[in-house]
Short mmCIF file of C-alpha atoms and ligand atoms in Angstrom, two decimals:
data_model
loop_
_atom_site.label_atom_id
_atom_site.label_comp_id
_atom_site.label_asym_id
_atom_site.label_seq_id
_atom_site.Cartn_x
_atom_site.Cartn_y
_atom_site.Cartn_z
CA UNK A 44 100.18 81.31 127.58
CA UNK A 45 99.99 85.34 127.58
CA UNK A 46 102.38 86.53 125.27
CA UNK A 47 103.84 90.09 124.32
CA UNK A 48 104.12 90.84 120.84
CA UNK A 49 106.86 93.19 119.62
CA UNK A 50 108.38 94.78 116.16
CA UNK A 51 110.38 96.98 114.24
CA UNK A 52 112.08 98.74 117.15
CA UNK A 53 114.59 100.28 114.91
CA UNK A 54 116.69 101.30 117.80
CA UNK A 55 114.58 103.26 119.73
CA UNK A 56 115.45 102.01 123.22
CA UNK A 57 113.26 105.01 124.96
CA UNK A 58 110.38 103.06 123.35
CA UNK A 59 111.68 99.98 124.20
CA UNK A 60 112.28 100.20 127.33
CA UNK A 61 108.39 101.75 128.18
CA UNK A 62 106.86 99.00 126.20
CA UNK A 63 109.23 96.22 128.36
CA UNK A 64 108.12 97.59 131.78
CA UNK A 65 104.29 97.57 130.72
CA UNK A 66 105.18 93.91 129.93
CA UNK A 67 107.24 93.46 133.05
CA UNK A 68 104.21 94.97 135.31
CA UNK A 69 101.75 92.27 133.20
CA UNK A 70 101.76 88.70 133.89
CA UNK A 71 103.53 87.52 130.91
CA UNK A 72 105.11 84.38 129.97
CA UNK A 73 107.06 85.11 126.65
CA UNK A 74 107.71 88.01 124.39
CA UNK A 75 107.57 87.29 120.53
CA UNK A 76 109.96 90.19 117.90
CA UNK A 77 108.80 90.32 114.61
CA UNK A 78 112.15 91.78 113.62
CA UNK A 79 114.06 95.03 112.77
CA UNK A 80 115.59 95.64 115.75
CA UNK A 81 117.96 98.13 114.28
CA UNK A 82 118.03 100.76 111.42
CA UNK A 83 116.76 104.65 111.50
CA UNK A 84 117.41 104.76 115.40
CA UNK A 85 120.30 105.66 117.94
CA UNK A 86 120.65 102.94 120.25
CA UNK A 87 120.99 99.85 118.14
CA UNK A 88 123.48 97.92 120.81
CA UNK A 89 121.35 98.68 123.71
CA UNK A 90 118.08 97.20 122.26
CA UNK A 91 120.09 94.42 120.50
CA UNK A 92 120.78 93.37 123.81
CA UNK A 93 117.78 93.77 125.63
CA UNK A 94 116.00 91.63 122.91
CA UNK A 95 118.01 88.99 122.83
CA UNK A 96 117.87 88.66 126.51
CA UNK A 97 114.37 88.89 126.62
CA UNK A 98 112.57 87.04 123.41
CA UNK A 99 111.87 83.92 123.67
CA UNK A 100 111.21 84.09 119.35
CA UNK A 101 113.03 87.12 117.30
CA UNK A 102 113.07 87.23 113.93
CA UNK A 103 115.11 89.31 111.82
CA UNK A 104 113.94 92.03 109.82
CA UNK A 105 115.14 93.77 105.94
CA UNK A 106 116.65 96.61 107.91
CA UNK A 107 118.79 93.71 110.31
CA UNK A 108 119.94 92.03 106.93
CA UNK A 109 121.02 95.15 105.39
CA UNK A 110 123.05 96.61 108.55
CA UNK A 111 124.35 92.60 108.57
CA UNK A 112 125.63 93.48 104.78
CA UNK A 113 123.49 90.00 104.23
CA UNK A 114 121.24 92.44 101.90
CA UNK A 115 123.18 95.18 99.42
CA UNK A 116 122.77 98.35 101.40
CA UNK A 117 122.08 100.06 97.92
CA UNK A 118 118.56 98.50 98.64
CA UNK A 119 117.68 101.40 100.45
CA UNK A 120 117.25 104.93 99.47
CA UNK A 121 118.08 108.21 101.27
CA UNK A 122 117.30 108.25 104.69
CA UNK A 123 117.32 104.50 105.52
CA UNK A 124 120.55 103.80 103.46
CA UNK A 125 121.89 106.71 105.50
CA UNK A 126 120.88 105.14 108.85
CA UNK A 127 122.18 101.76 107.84
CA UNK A 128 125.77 103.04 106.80
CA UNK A 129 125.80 105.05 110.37
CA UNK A 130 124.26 101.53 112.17
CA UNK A 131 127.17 99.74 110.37
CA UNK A 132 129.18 101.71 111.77
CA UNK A 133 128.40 101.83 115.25
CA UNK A 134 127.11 98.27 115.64
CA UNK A 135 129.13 96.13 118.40
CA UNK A 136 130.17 92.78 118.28
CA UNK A 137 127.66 91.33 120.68
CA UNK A 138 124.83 92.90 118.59
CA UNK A 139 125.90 92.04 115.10
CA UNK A 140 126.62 88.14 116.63
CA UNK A 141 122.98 88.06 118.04
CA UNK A 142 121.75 89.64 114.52
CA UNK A 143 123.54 87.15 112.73
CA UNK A 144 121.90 83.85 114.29
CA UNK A 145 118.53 85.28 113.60
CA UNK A 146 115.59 84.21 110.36
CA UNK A 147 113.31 85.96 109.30
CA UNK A 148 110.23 83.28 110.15
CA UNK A 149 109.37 81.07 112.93
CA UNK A 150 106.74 79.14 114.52
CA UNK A 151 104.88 79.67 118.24
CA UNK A 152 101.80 78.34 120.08
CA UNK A 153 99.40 78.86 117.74
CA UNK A 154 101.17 80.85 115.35
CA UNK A 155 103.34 81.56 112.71
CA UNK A 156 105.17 84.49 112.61
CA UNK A 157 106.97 86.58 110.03
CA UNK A 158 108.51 90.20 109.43
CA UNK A 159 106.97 90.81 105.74
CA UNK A 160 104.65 87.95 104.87
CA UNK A 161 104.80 83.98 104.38
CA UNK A 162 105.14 84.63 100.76
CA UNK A 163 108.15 86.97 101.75
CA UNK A 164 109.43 86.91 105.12
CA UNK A 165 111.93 89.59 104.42
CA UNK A 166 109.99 92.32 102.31
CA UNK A 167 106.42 92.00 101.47
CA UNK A 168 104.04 94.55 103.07
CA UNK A 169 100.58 92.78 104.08
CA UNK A 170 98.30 95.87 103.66
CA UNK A 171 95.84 95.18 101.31
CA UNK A 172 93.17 91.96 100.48
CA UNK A 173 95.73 89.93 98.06
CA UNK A 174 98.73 89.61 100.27
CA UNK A 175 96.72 88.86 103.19
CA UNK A 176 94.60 85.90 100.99
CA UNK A 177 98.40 84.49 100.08
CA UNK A 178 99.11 85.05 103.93
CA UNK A 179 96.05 82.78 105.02
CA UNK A 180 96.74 80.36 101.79
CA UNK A 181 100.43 80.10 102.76
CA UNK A 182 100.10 79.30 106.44
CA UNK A 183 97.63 76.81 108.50
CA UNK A 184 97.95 78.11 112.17
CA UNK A 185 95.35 80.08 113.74
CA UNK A 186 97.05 83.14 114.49
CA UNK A 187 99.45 84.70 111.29
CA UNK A 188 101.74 87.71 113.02
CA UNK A 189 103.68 90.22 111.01
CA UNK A 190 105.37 93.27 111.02
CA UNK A 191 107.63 95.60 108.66
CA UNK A 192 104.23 97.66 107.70
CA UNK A 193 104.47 99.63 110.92
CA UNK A 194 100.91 99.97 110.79
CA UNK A 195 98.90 98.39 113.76
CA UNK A 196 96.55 95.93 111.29
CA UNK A 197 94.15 92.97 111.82
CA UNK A 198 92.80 90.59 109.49
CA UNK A 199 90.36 88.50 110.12
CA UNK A 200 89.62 84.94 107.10
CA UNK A 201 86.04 83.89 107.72
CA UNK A 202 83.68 83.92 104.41
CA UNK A 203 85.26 87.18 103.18
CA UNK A 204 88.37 88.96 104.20
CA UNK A 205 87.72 91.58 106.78
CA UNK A 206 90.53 93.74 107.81
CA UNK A 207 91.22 96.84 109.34
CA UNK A 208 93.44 99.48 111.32
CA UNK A 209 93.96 98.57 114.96
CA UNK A 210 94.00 101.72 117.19
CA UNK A 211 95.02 101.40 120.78
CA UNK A 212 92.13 99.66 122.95
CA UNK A 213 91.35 97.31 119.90
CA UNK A 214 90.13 93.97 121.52
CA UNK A 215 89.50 90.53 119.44
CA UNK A 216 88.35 87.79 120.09
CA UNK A 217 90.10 84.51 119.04
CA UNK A 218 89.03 81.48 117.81
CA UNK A 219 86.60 80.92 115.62
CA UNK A 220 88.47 83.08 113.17
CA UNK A 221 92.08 82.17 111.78
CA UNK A 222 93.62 85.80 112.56
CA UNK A 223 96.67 87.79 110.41
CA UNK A 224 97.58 90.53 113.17
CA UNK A 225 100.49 93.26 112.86
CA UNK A 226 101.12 94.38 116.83
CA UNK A 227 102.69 98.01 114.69
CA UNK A 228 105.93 99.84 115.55
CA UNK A 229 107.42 100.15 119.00
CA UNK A 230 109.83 102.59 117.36
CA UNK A 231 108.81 104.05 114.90
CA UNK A 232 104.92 103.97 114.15
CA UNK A 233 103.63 105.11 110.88
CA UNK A 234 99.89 105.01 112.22
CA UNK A 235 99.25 108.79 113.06
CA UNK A 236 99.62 107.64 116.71
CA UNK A 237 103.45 108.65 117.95
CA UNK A 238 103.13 106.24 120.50
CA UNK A 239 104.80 103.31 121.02
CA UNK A 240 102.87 100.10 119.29
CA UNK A 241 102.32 96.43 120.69
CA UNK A 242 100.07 93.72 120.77
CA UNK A 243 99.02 91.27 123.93
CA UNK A 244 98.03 87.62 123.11
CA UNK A 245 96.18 85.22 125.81
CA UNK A 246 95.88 81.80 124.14
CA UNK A 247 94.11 80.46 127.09
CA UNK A 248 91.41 83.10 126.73
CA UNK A 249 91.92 83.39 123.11
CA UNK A 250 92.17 87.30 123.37
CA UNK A 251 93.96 89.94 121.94
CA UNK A 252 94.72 93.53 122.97
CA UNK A 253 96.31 96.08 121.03
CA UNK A 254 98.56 98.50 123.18
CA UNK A 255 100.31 101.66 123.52
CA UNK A 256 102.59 103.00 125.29
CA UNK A 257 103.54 106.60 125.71
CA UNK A 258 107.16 107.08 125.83
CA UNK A 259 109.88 110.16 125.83
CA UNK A 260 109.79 110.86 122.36
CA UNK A 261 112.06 114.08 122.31
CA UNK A 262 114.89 112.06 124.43
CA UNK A 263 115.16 109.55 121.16
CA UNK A 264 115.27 112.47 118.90
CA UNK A 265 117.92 114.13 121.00
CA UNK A 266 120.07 111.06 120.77
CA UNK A 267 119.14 111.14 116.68
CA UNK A 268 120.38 114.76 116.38
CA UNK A 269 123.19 113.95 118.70
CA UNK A 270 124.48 111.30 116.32
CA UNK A 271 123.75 113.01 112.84
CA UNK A 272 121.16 110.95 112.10
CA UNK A 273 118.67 112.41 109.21
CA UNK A 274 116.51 115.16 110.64
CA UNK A 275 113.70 113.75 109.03
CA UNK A 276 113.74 110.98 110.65
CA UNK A 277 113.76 112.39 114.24
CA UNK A 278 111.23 114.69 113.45
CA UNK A 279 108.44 111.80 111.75
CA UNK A 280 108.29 110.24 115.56
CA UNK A 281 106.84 113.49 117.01
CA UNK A 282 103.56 112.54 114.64
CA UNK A 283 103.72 108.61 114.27
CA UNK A 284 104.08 108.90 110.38
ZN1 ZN B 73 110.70 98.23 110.13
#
């Protein structure tokens, strides 16, 4: 099983669609979503339905649930709460039927996957040594995947915690290890690295390889400016941050 890890698109389809035809010119046999498909970006139909005709597991994300109105959109502050009113707004049926049937957890070969954390699927951020211990305590497969951090990240539970950063190249082995991994953000990384973020898994050969993929970063802020999205937010995915 060689399997494509994706998450937090946040309606980027320019990212999207690079990352998809690196998987599509791989020999893949599923693609996991971690969730967020929507929020921040400009194309939130067009990746809705690329996603849901292409994962085989996608989980919903805090961004998702607010757009959904399943979360208070007062949650968010400024620029997201701005995004979400605007992704409310433009949001067609197909997509917000897809969203709808989604959770924010789910179990694959080998792993369990969330968009925060097992102790909170929706929101927690695993970053630091005592939400990834509660990750590992909370879960028993070998292989724990998150996302929501936007931060490529892996974890690794053998006598001590070790975790780091992931930069593009990163290669683990798998196995003797249980392993939390974050693939980052195919749409809006928050790494230093502008490029788009993923993570391969080969459970046969217990490897994993973290990705990136350049992409046209200045046609997804066009479309941003184009639609009135927050400036900021066009502007952060010229510098991954
Ligand atoms: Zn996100």
């Amino acid at each position: 099983m060689h399997v494509a890890v994706l998450s937090d698109v946040h309606a980027n389809l320019h990212a999207l669609e690079a990352v998809l035809a690196e998987v599509d010119a791989g020999d893949f046999d599923a693609l996991w979503f971690l969730g967020d498909l929507v929020g921040y970006g400009p194309r939130p139909n067009e990746c809705t339905a690329l996603l849901q005709e292409r994962a085989a597991i996608c989980l919903a994300g805090n961004h998702d649930l607010v757009v959904l109105g399943r979360i208070p959109i007062d949650t968010f502050a400024g620029e997201a709460g701005t995004a979400a009113r605007w992704t409310q707004e433009v949001l067609d049926e197909a997509a917000r039927s897809f969203l709808e049937t989604l959770q924010s957890q789910a179990t694959g070969e080998e792993a369990e996957l969330f968009h925060g954390s097992p102790r909170d699927p929706v929101w927690e951020y695993v970053l630091g040594d005592a939400a990834a211990a509660a990750a590992f305590a909370l879960t028993a497969a070998p292989l724990v995947l998150v996302g929501h951090s936007h931060v490529a990240l892996e974890i690794s539970n053998g006598e001590a915690l070790r975790g780091e950063q992931a930069p593009a190249g990163t290669e683990l082995q798998l196995g003797r290890l249980r392993r939390l991994l974050n693939p980052g953000s195919v749409g809006q990384p928050r790494d230093g690295d502008p490029r788009a973020a993923w993570l391969e898994i080969d459970i046969a050969a217990a490897r994993a390889t973290f990705r990136r993929t350049d992409y046209p970063v200045e046609r997804t802020q066009d479309e941003m400016r184009e639609a009135g999205l927050p400036e900021a937010l066009a502007a952060r995915l010229a510098f991954g941050i």
